[in-house]
């Protein structure tokens, strides 16, 4: 019997100047573990006249995880952080009761051709931490646990799994694992995983129970301890998952909470422009959209 409970196809979503491939939320599966939002960004080639510019915008009730395959993004926020994220590193920003950030092409790349390709992820916070003070951490590529086993390359981008712990300071039981192989391999991960699991195929393919799945698909397992499949040659996949929360999470635009009143309050605060401003970007912002629910 197949362990695949749901197949989610990447769907085009407009985030302003760019279209991304949205994986979560999905109408039949709003979350996988604590993961509530996953966008595949790119690959997109930008010329010397085009740049990635996401103006200041707010978040509450979640942590954002930015993970690039190619390209570079300059992150600025209301905690006075100004950090360039490059491929393999992790930007981990916890919004808590509220933070504002912008994401742009760095100044040194703005007048040249460049590629943008990566994952933008939101992880909902546990209920008791939804109103915590905001935080920001940048974890370099060298700090991410990486190892090889039986010809397969692993990286533990975030969380705990495989008796290892990532340097990314998460607040719930979760994992994000990169798996690569240049050769065809049988992969059995069940004993290393827990909670719910989603398998996203970036490159190559995955075979399970006589079926073949390819890029831009996410497979959601019925039971993570039965996560077993064949990885085709020259494949790269990501496993997301963890323990689901007991309470429902609501999402409206960039706001996530277990209480709709928190979202309504944040929405009005942003409309009234009462969130803190990013130093040097005080006059720019993304307006609250007319139709925002994911």
C-alpha atoms as a printed R data frame, in Angstrom:
    type eleno elety resid chain resno      x      y       z
1   ATOM     1    CA   UNK     A     1  0.000  0.000   0.000
2   ATOM     2    CA   UNK     A     2  1.343  3.430  -0.923
3   ATOM     3    CA   UNK     A     3  2.550  5.715   1.840
4   ATOM     4    CA   UNK     A     4  1.869  8.798  -0.295
5   ATOM     5    CA   UNK     A     5 -1.212 10.566   1.025
6   ATOM     6    CA   UNK     A     6 -1.203 13.615  -1.215
7   ATOM     7    CA   UNK     A     7  0.661 14.971  -4.254
8   ATOM     8    CA   UNK     A     8  0.985 18.768  -4.356
9   ATOM     9    CA   UNK     A     9  1.897 20.353  -7.681
10  ATOM    10    CA   UNK     A    10  3.735 23.670  -7.678
11  ATOM    11    CA   UNK     A    11  1.240 26.437  -8.477
12  ATOM    12    CA   UNK     A    12  2.120 29.840  -9.902
13  ATOM    13    CA   UNK     A    13  1.666 32.653  -7.381
14  ATOM    14    CA   UNK     A    14  2.285 36.360  -7.914
15  ATOM    15    CA   UNK     A    15  4.464 38.069  -5.281
16  ATOM    16    CA   UNK     A    16  4.725 41.377  -7.120
17  ATOM    17    CA   UNK     A    17  7.227 41.541  -9.958
18  ATOM    18    CA   UNK     A    18  7.869 37.806  -9.774
19  ATOM    19    CA   UNK     A    19  5.939 34.585 -10.131
20  ATOM    20    CA   UNK     A    20  6.876 31.817  -7.700
21  ATOM    21    CA   UNK     A    21  5.882 28.172  -7.417
22  ATOM    22    CA   UNK     A    22  3.688 27.820  -4.346
23  ATOM    23    CA   UNK     A    23  3.613 24.493  -2.496
24  ATOM    24    CA   UNK     A    24  2.038 25.451   0.832
25  ATOM    25    CA   UNK     A    25 -0.564 26.368   1.897
26  ATOM    26    CA   UNK     A    26 -2.671 23.999  -0.211
27  ATOM    27    CA   UNK     A    27 -6.461 23.671   0.008
28  ATOM    28    CA   UNK     A    28 -6.264 20.000   1.032
29  ATOM    29    CA   UNK     A    29 -3.210 20.421   3.251
30  ATOM    30    CA   UNK     A    30 -2.700 23.759   4.966
31  ATOM    31    CA   UNK     A    31  0.427 22.711   6.868
32  ATOM    32    CA   UNK     A    32  3.019 19.912   7.037
33  ATOM    33    CA   UNK     A    33  4.164 19.729  10.636
34  ATOM    34    CA   UNK     A    34  4.797 23.367  11.621
35  ATOM    35    CA   UNK     A    35  5.582 24.389   8.004
36  ATOM    36    CA   UNK     A    36  2.784 26.658   6.800
37  ATOM    37    CA   UNK     A    37  4.177 28.273   3.658
38  ATOM    38    CA   UNK     A    38  6.714 27.110   1.062
39  ATOM    39    CA   UNK     A    39  7.509 28.967  -2.161
40  ATOM    40    CA   UNK     A    40  9.956 27.828  -4.826
41  ATOM    41    CA   UNK     A    41 11.439 31.071  -6.142
42  ATOM    42    CA   UNK     A    42 12.892 30.936  -9.658
43  ATOM    43    CA   UNK     A    43 15.106 30.096 -11.298
44  ATOM    44    CA   UNK     A    44 14.801 33.522 -12.888
45  ATOM    45    CA   UNK     A    45 17.481 35.425 -14.790
46  ATOM    46    CA   UNK     A    46 17.545 39.167 -14.158
47  ATOM    47    CA   UNK     A    47 19.360 41.612 -16.424
48  ATOM    48    CA   UNK     A    48 21.208 44.754 -15.394
49  ATOM    49    CA   UNK     A    49 17.914 46.724 -15.436
50  ATOM    50    CA   UNK     A    50 15.922 44.218 -13.354
51  ATOM    51    CA   UNK     A    51 16.374 43.613  -9.661
52  ATOM    52    CA   UNK     A    52 14.724 41.669  -6.874
53  ATOM    53    CA   UNK     A    53 13.076 44.297  -4.669
54  ATOM    54    CA   UNK     A    54 10.567 43.215  -2.038
55  ATOM    55    CA   UNK     A    55  9.744 46.430  -0.174
56  ATOM    56    CA   UNK     A    56  9.346 46.584   3.637
57  ATOM    57    CA   UNK     A    57  6.509 44.338   4.797
58  ATOM    58    CA   UNK     A    58  5.428 42.930   8.184
59  ATOM    59    CA   UNK     A    59  5.114 39.473   9.745
60  ATOM    60    CA   UNK     A    60  3.684 38.095  12.991
61  ATOM    61    CA   UNK     A    61  3.448 34.617  14.526
62  ATOM    62    CA   UNK     A    62  6.043 32.830  12.397
63  ATOM    63    CA   UNK     A    63  9.695 32.319  11.541
64  ATOM    64    CA   UNK     A    64 10.899 32.847   7.973
65  ATOM    65    CA   UNK     A    65 13.587 30.609   6.490
66  ATOM    66    CA   UNK     A    66 15.325 31.799   3.320
67  ATOM    67    CA   UNK     A    67 17.515 29.234   1.549
68  ATOM    68    CA   UNK     A    68 19.092 30.081  -1.807
69  ATOM    69    CA   UNK     A    69 20.419 27.730  -4.493
70  ATOM    70    CA   UNK     A    70 21.688 30.600  -6.664
71  ATOM    71    CA   UNK     A    71 21.845 34.357  -6.368
72  ATOM    72    CA   UNK     A    72 22.006 36.765  -3.468
73  ATOM    73    CA   UNK     A    73 19.521 38.752  -1.340
74  ATOM    74    CA   UNK     A    74 20.177 41.673   0.985
75  ATOM    75    CA   UNK     A    75 17.996 41.362   4.089
76  ATOM    76    CA   UNK     A    76 17.193 44.432   6.223
77  ATOM    77    CA   UNK     A    77 14.840 44.536   9.198
78  ATOM    78    CA   UNK     A    78 13.573 46.650  12.074
79  ATOM    79    CA   UNK     A    79 16.101 45.034  14.430
80  ATOM    80    CA   UNK     A    80 18.776 46.898  12.419
81  ATOM    81    CA   UNK     A    81 20.093 43.732  10.767
82  ATOM    82    CA   UNK     A    82 21.591 44.142   7.297
83  ATOM    83    CA   UNK     A    83 22.808 40.778   6.008
84  ATOM    84    CA   UNK     A    84 23.497 39.420   2.524
85  ATOM    85    CA   UNK     A    85 22.320 35.839   2.127
86  ATOM    86    CA   UNK     A    86 24.181 33.655  -0.365
87  ATOM    87    CA   UNK     A    87 23.634 30.052  -1.568
88  ATOM    88    CA   UNK     A    88 23.725 27.406   1.168
89  ATOM    89    CA   UNK     A    89 23.342 29.829   4.081
90  ATOM    90    CA   UNK     A    90 20.133 30.286   6.102
91  ATOM    91    CA   UNK     A    91 18.401 33.494   7.108
92  ATOM    92    CA   UNK     A    92 16.158 32.658  10.073
93  ATOM    93    CA   UNK     A    93 13.922 35.524  11.172
94  ATOM    94    CA   UNK     A    94 11.389 35.029  13.954
95  ATOM    95    CA   UNK     A    95  8.628 37.623  13.762
96  ATOM    96    CA   UNK     A    96  6.846 36.872  17.045
97  ATOM    97    CA   UNK     A    97  4.707 39.877  17.951
98  ATOM    98    CA   UNK     A    98  5.880 41.751  14.872
99  ATOM    99    CA   UNK     A    99  8.795 42.613  12.608
100 ATOM   100    CA   UNK     A   100  9.252 44.391   9.278
101 ATOM   101    CA   UNK     A   101 11.863 43.421   6.694
102 ATOM   102    CA   UNK     A   102 12.838 44.039   3.084
103 ATOM   103    CA   UNK     A   103 14.585 41.751   0.584
104 ATOM   104    CA   UNK     A   104 16.535 43.206  -2.319
105 ATOM   105    CA   UNK     A   105 19.287 42.551  -4.821
106 ATOM   106    CA   UNK     A   106 22.530 43.721  -3.129
107 ATOM   107    CA   UNK     A   107 23.982 46.997  -4.355
108 ATOM   108    CA   UNK     A   108 27.070 45.342  -5.881
109 ATOM   109    CA   UNK     A   109 24.886 43.195  -8.176
110 ATOM   110    CA   UNK     A   110 22.218 45.686  -9.211
111 ATOM   111    CA   UNK     A   111 23.832 46.705 -12.499
112 ATOM   112    CA   UNK     A   112 24.774 43.219 -13.687
113 ATOM   113    CA   UNK     A   113 23.067 40.035 -14.846
114 ATOM   114    CA   UNK     A   114 22.168 37.676 -11.999
115 ATOM   115    CA   UNK     A   115 20.160 34.568 -11.185
116 ATOM   116    CA   UNK     A   116 17.597 34.151  -8.411
117 ATOM   117    CA   UNK     A   117 16.703 30.668  -7.244
118 ATOM   118    CA   UNK     A   118 15.749 29.376  -3.827
119 ATOM   119    CA   UNK     A   119 13.110 28.537  -1.243
120 ATOM   120    CA   UNK     A   120 11.116 30.947   0.899
121 ATOM   121    CA   UNK     A   121  9.589 29.176   3.888
122 ATOM   122    CA   UNK     A   122  7.413 30.106   6.858
123 ATOM   123    CA   UNK     A   123  7.322 28.040  10.031
124 ATOM   124    CA   UNK     A   124  4.451 28.762  12.419
125 ATOM   125    CA   UNK     A   125  5.392 29.412  16.042
126 ATOM   126    CA   UNK     A   126  4.036 27.381  18.969
127 ATOM   127    CA   UNK     A   127  1.034 29.106  20.559
128 ATOM   128    CA   UNK     A   128  2.933 30.196  23.683
129 ATOM   129    CA   UNK     A   129  5.616 31.904  21.539
130 ATOM   130    CA   UNK     A   130  3.405 33.637  18.982
131 ATOM   131    CA   UNK     A   131  3.884 36.972  20.775
132 ATOM   132    CA   UNK     A   132  7.584 36.602  21.614
133 ATOM   133    CA   UNK     A   133 10.069 39.375  20.870
134 ATOM   134    CA   UNK     A   134 11.349 39.247  17.276
135 ATOM   135    CA   UNK     A   135 14.773 37.746  16.530
136 ATOM   136    CA   UNK     A   136 17.094 37.294  13.567
137 ATOM   137    CA   UNK     A   137 19.921 34.811  12.953
138 ATOM   138    CA   UNK     A   138 22.175 34.250   9.955
139 ATOM   139    CA   UNK     A   139 23.691 30.764   9.735
140 ATOM   140    CA   UNK     A   140 26.513 30.325   7.224
141 ATOM   141    CA   UNK     A   141 26.685 27.399   4.805
142 ATOM   142    CA   UNK     A   142 29.685 26.028   6.743
143 ATOM   143    CA   UNK     A   143 27.598 25.807   9.934
144 ATOM   144    CA   UNK     A   144 24.957 23.552   8.345
145 ATOM   145    CA   UNK     A   145 25.551 19.854   9.196
146 ATOM   146    CA   UNK     A   146 26.512 17.959   6.022
147 ATOM   147    CA   UNK     A   147 27.540 14.332   5.551
148 ATOM   148    CA   UNK     A   148 27.647 11.516   3.014
149 ATOM   149    CA   UNK     A   149 26.329  8.008   3.495
150 ATOM   150    CA   UNK     A   150 26.220  5.195   0.925
151 ATOM   151    CA   UNK     A   151 26.793  7.613  -1.949
152 ATOM   152    CA   UNK     A   152 24.057 10.024  -0.832
153 ATOM   153    CA   UNK     A   153 24.801 13.605   0.293
154 ATOM   154    CA   UNK     A   154 22.771 14.978   3.201
155 ATOM   155    CA   UNK     A   155 22.385 18.435   4.729
156 ATOM   156    CA   UNK     A   156 20.320 19.167   7.815
157 ATOM   157    CA   UNK     A   157 19.235 22.682   6.928
158 ATOM   158    CA   UNK     A   158 17.099 23.150  10.063
159 ATOM   159    CA   UNK     A   159 15.821 21.222  13.063
160 ATOM   160    CA   UNK     A   160 16.741 17.789  14.377
161 ATOM   161    CA   UNK     A   161 16.996 14.450  12.550
162 ATOM   162    CA   UNK     A   162 19.508 11.663  11.911
163 ATOM   163    CA   UNK     A   163 20.823 12.145  15.481
164 ATOM   164    CA   UNK     A   164 22.041 15.593  14.411
165 ATOM   165    CA   UNK     A   165 20.963 19.146  15.184
166 ATOM   166    CA   UNK     A   166 21.182 22.156  12.864
167 ATOM   167    CA   UNK     A   167 22.573 25.481  14.084
168 ATOM   168    CA   UNK     A   168 19.312 27.163  13.049
169 ATOM   169    CA   UNK     A   169 17.557 28.022  16.370
170 ATOM   170    CA   UNK     A   170 14.070 26.608  15.775
171 ATOM   171    CA   UNK     A   171 11.212 26.658  18.313
172 ATOM   172    CA   UNK     A   172  9.421 23.392  17.579
173 ATOM   173    CA   UNK     A   173 10.108 19.782  16.647
174 ATOM   174    CA   UNK     A   174 10.870 19.960  12.935
175 ATOM   175    CA   UNK     A   175 13.364 19.102  10.206
176 ATOM   176    CA   UNK     A   176 14.362 20.339   6.764
177 ATOM   177    CA   UNK     A   177 16.774 17.972   5.041
178 ATOM   178    CA   UNK     A   178 18.517 18.273   1.669
179 ATOM   179    CA   UNK     A   179 19.283 14.963  -0.072
180 ATOM   180    CA   UNK     A   180 21.360 14.678  -3.259
181 ATOM   181    CA   UNK     A   181 22.617 11.741  -5.279
182 ATOM   182    CA   UNK     A   182 24.421 11.436  -8.592
183 ATOM   183    CA   UNK     A   183 23.524  7.744  -8.813
184 ATOM   184    CA   UNK     A   184 20.302  5.778  -8.470
185 ATOM   185    CA   UNK     A   185 19.796  4.994  -4.774
186 ATOM   186    CA   UNK     A   186 17.311  3.302  -2.489
187 ATOM   187    CA   UNK     A   187 16.539  5.615   0.423
188 ATOM   188    CA   UNK     A   188 14.884  4.587   3.698
189 ATOM   189    CA   UNK     A   189 14.391  7.493   6.105
190 ATOM   190    CA   UNK     A   190 11.617  6.275   8.348
191 ATOM   191    CA   UNK     A   191 13.649  5.677  11.501
192 ATOM   192    CA   UNK     A   192 15.128  9.192  11.271
193 ATOM   193    CA   UNK     A   193 11.870 11.156  10.851
194 ATOM   194    CA   UNK     A   194  8.857 11.976  13.002
195 ATOM   195    CA   UNK     A   195  5.496 13.710  12.779
196 ATOM   196    CA   UNK     A   196  4.373 14.627   9.271
197 ATOM   197    CA   UNK     A   197  6.672 14.677   6.220
198 ATOM   198    CA   UNK     A   198  6.615 16.366   2.836
199 ATOM   199    CA   UNK     A   199  9.111 15.460   0.097
200 ATOM   200    CA   UNK     A   200  9.795 18.191  -2.477
201 ATOM   201    CA   UNK     A   201 11.587 17.279  -5.728
202 ATOM   202    CA   UNK     A   202 13.826 20.059  -6.993
203 ATOM   203    CA   UNK     A   203 15.737 18.062  -9.637
204 ATOM   204    CA   UNK     A   204 15.600 14.504 -10.920
205 ATOM   205    CA   UNK     A   205 12.940 12.109  -9.755
206 ATOM   206    CA   UNK     A   206 11.578  9.817  -7.067
207 ATOM   207    CA   UNK     A   207 10.058  6.351  -7.534
208 ATOM   208    CA   UNK     A   208  7.588  4.913  -5.048
209 ATOM   209    CA   UNK     A   209  5.250  1.932  -5.363
210 ATOM   210    CA   UNK     A   210  5.680  1.779  -9.135
211 ATOM   211    CA   UNK     A   211  5.031  5.483  -9.671
212 ATOM   212    CA   UNK     A   212  7.538  8.096 -10.831
213 ATOM   213    CA   UNK     A   213  7.419 11.672  -9.569
214 ATOM   214    CA   UNK     A   214  9.382 14.599 -10.972
215 ATOM   215    CA   UNK     A   215 10.431 18.190 -10.334
216 ATOM   216    CA   UNK     A   216  7.982 20.738  -8.907
217 ATOM   217    CA   UNK     A   217  6.013 18.098  -7.009
218 ATOM   218    CA   UNK     A   218  5.723 17.642  -3.249
219 ATOM   219    CA   UNK     A   219  4.683 14.269  -1.867
220 ATOM   220    CA   UNK     A   220  3.067 14.238   1.568
221 ATOM   221    CA   UNK     A   221  3.451 10.954   3.420
222 ATOM   222    CA   UNK     A   222  0.762  9.261   5.459
223 ATOM   223    CA   UNK     A   223  3.267  8.179   8.086
224 ATOM   224    CA   UNK     A   224  6.809  9.546   8.263
225 ATOM   225    CA   UNK     A   225  8.187  6.296   9.694
226 ATOM   226    CA   UNK     A   226  7.334  4.596   6.387
227 ATOM   227    CA   UNK     A   227  9.256  7.145   4.286
228 ATOM   228    CA   UNK     A   228 11.060  4.893   1.774
229 ATOM   229    CA   UNK     A   229 11.652  5.452  -1.939
230 ATOM   230    CA   UNK     A   230 14.107  5.206  -4.841
231 ATOM   231    CA   UNK     A   231 16.020  8.336  -5.745
232 ATOM   232    CA   UNK     A   232 16.872  8.605  -9.434
233 ATOM   233    CA   UNK     A   233 20.359  9.603 -10.587
234 ATOM   234    CA   UNK     A   234 21.212 13.313 -10.460
235 ATOM   235    CA   UNK     A   235 18.393 14.164  -8.078
236 ATOM   236    CA   UNK     A   236 18.009 16.799  -5.379
237 ATOM   237    CA   UNK     A   237 15.101 16.637  -2.947
238 ATOM   238    CA   UNK     A   238 14.077 18.341   0.294
239 ATOM   239    CA   UNK     A   239 12.241 16.698   3.168
240 ATOM   240    CA   UNK     A   240 10.165 19.036   5.363
241 ATOM   241    CA   UNK     A   241  8.289 17.967   8.442
242 ATOM   242    CA   UNK     A   242  7.843 17.650  12.155
243 ATOM   243    CA   UNK     A   243  5.262 17.503  14.882
244 ATOM   244    CA   UNK     A   244  1.977 19.243  13.998
245 ATOM   245    CA   UNK     A   245  0.500 21.736  16.456
246 ATOM   246    CA   UNK     A   246 -2.676 20.846  18.375
247 ATOM   247    CA   UNK     A   247 -4.325 24.157  17.432
248 ATOM   248    CA   UNK     A   248 -5.370 25.410  13.998
249 ATOM   249    CA   UNK     A   249 -3.319 28.203  12.428
250 ATOM   250    CA   UNK     A   250 -4.871 31.031  10.443
251 ATOM   251    CA   UNK     A   251 -3.000 32.853   7.690
252 ATOM   252    CA   UNK     A   252 -3.832 36.221   6.177
253 ATOM   253    CA   UNK     A   253 -1.269 37.872   3.902
254 ATOM   254    CA   UNK     A   254  1.998 37.855   5.920
255 ATOM   255    CA   UNK     A   255  0.337 37.188   9.264
256 ATOM   256    CA   UNK     A   256  0.011 33.803  10.989
257 ATOM   257    CA   UNK     A   257 -1.689 33.140  14.329
258 ATOM   258    CA   UNK     A   258 -3.838 30.702  16.279
259 ATOM   259    CA   UNK     A   259 -6.141 33.626  17.175
260 ATOM   260    CA   UNK     A   260 -7.824 35.638  14.410
261 ATOM   261    CA   UNK     A   261 -7.883 38.668  16.706
262 ATOM   262    CA   UNK     A   262 -4.067 38.844  16.569
263 ATOM   263    CA   UNK     A   263 -4.223 38.916  12.773
264 ATOM   264    CA   UNK     A   264 -6.937 41.592  12.743
265 ATOM   265    CA   UNK     A   265 -4.884 43.741  15.104
266 ATOM   266    CA   UNK     A   266 -1.706 43.352  13.007
267 ATOM   267    CA   UNK     A   267 -3.627 44.130   9.816
268 ATOM   268    CA   UNK     A   268 -4.977 47.395  11.221
269 ATOM   269    CA   UNK     A   269 -1.591 48.301  12.671
270 ATOM   270    CA   UNK     A   270  0.001 47.914   9.235
271 ATOM   271    CA   UNK     A   271 -2.758 49.849   7.465
272 ATOM   272    CA   UNK     A   272 -2.249 52.654  10.012
273 ATOM   273    CA   UNK     A   273  1.545 52.409   9.456
274 ATOM   274    CA   UNK     A   274  2.230 51.937  13.170
275 ATOM   275    CA   UNK     A   275  4.774 49.138  12.760
276 ATOM   276    CA   UNK     A   276  8.380 50.163  13.341
277 ATOM   277    CA   UNK     A   277 10.228 51.382  10.229
278 ATOM   278    CA   UNK     A   278 13.446 50.016   8.729
279 ATOM   279    CA   UNK     A   279 16.213 52.577   9.060
280 ATOM   280    CA   UNK     A   280 16.854 54.150   5.660
281 ATOM   281    CA   UNK     A   281 13.628 52.719   4.173
282 ATOM   282    CA   UNK     A   282 11.077 54.743   6.151
283 ATOM   283    CA   UNK     A   283  9.016 55.886   3.159
284 ATOM   284    CA   UNK     A   284  8.688 52.558   1.304
285 ATOM   285    CA   UNK     A   285  6.306 49.743   2.124
286 ATOM   286    CA   UNK     A   286  4.086 47.053   0.630
287 ATOM   287    CA   UNK     A   287  0.427 48.086   1.060
288 ATOM   288    CA   UNK     A   288 -1.983 45.635   2.651
289 ATOM   289    CA   UNK     A   289 -3.547 43.890  -0.375
290 ATOM   290    CA   UNK     A   290 -7.255 44.033  -1.145
291 ATOM   291    CA   UNK     A   291 -7.403 40.238  -1.444
292 ATOM   292    CA   UNK     A   292 -4.863 38.667   0.866
293 ATOM   293    CA   UNK     A   293 -6.008 35.312   2.188
294 ATOM   294    CA   UNK     A   294 -3.806 32.444   1.015
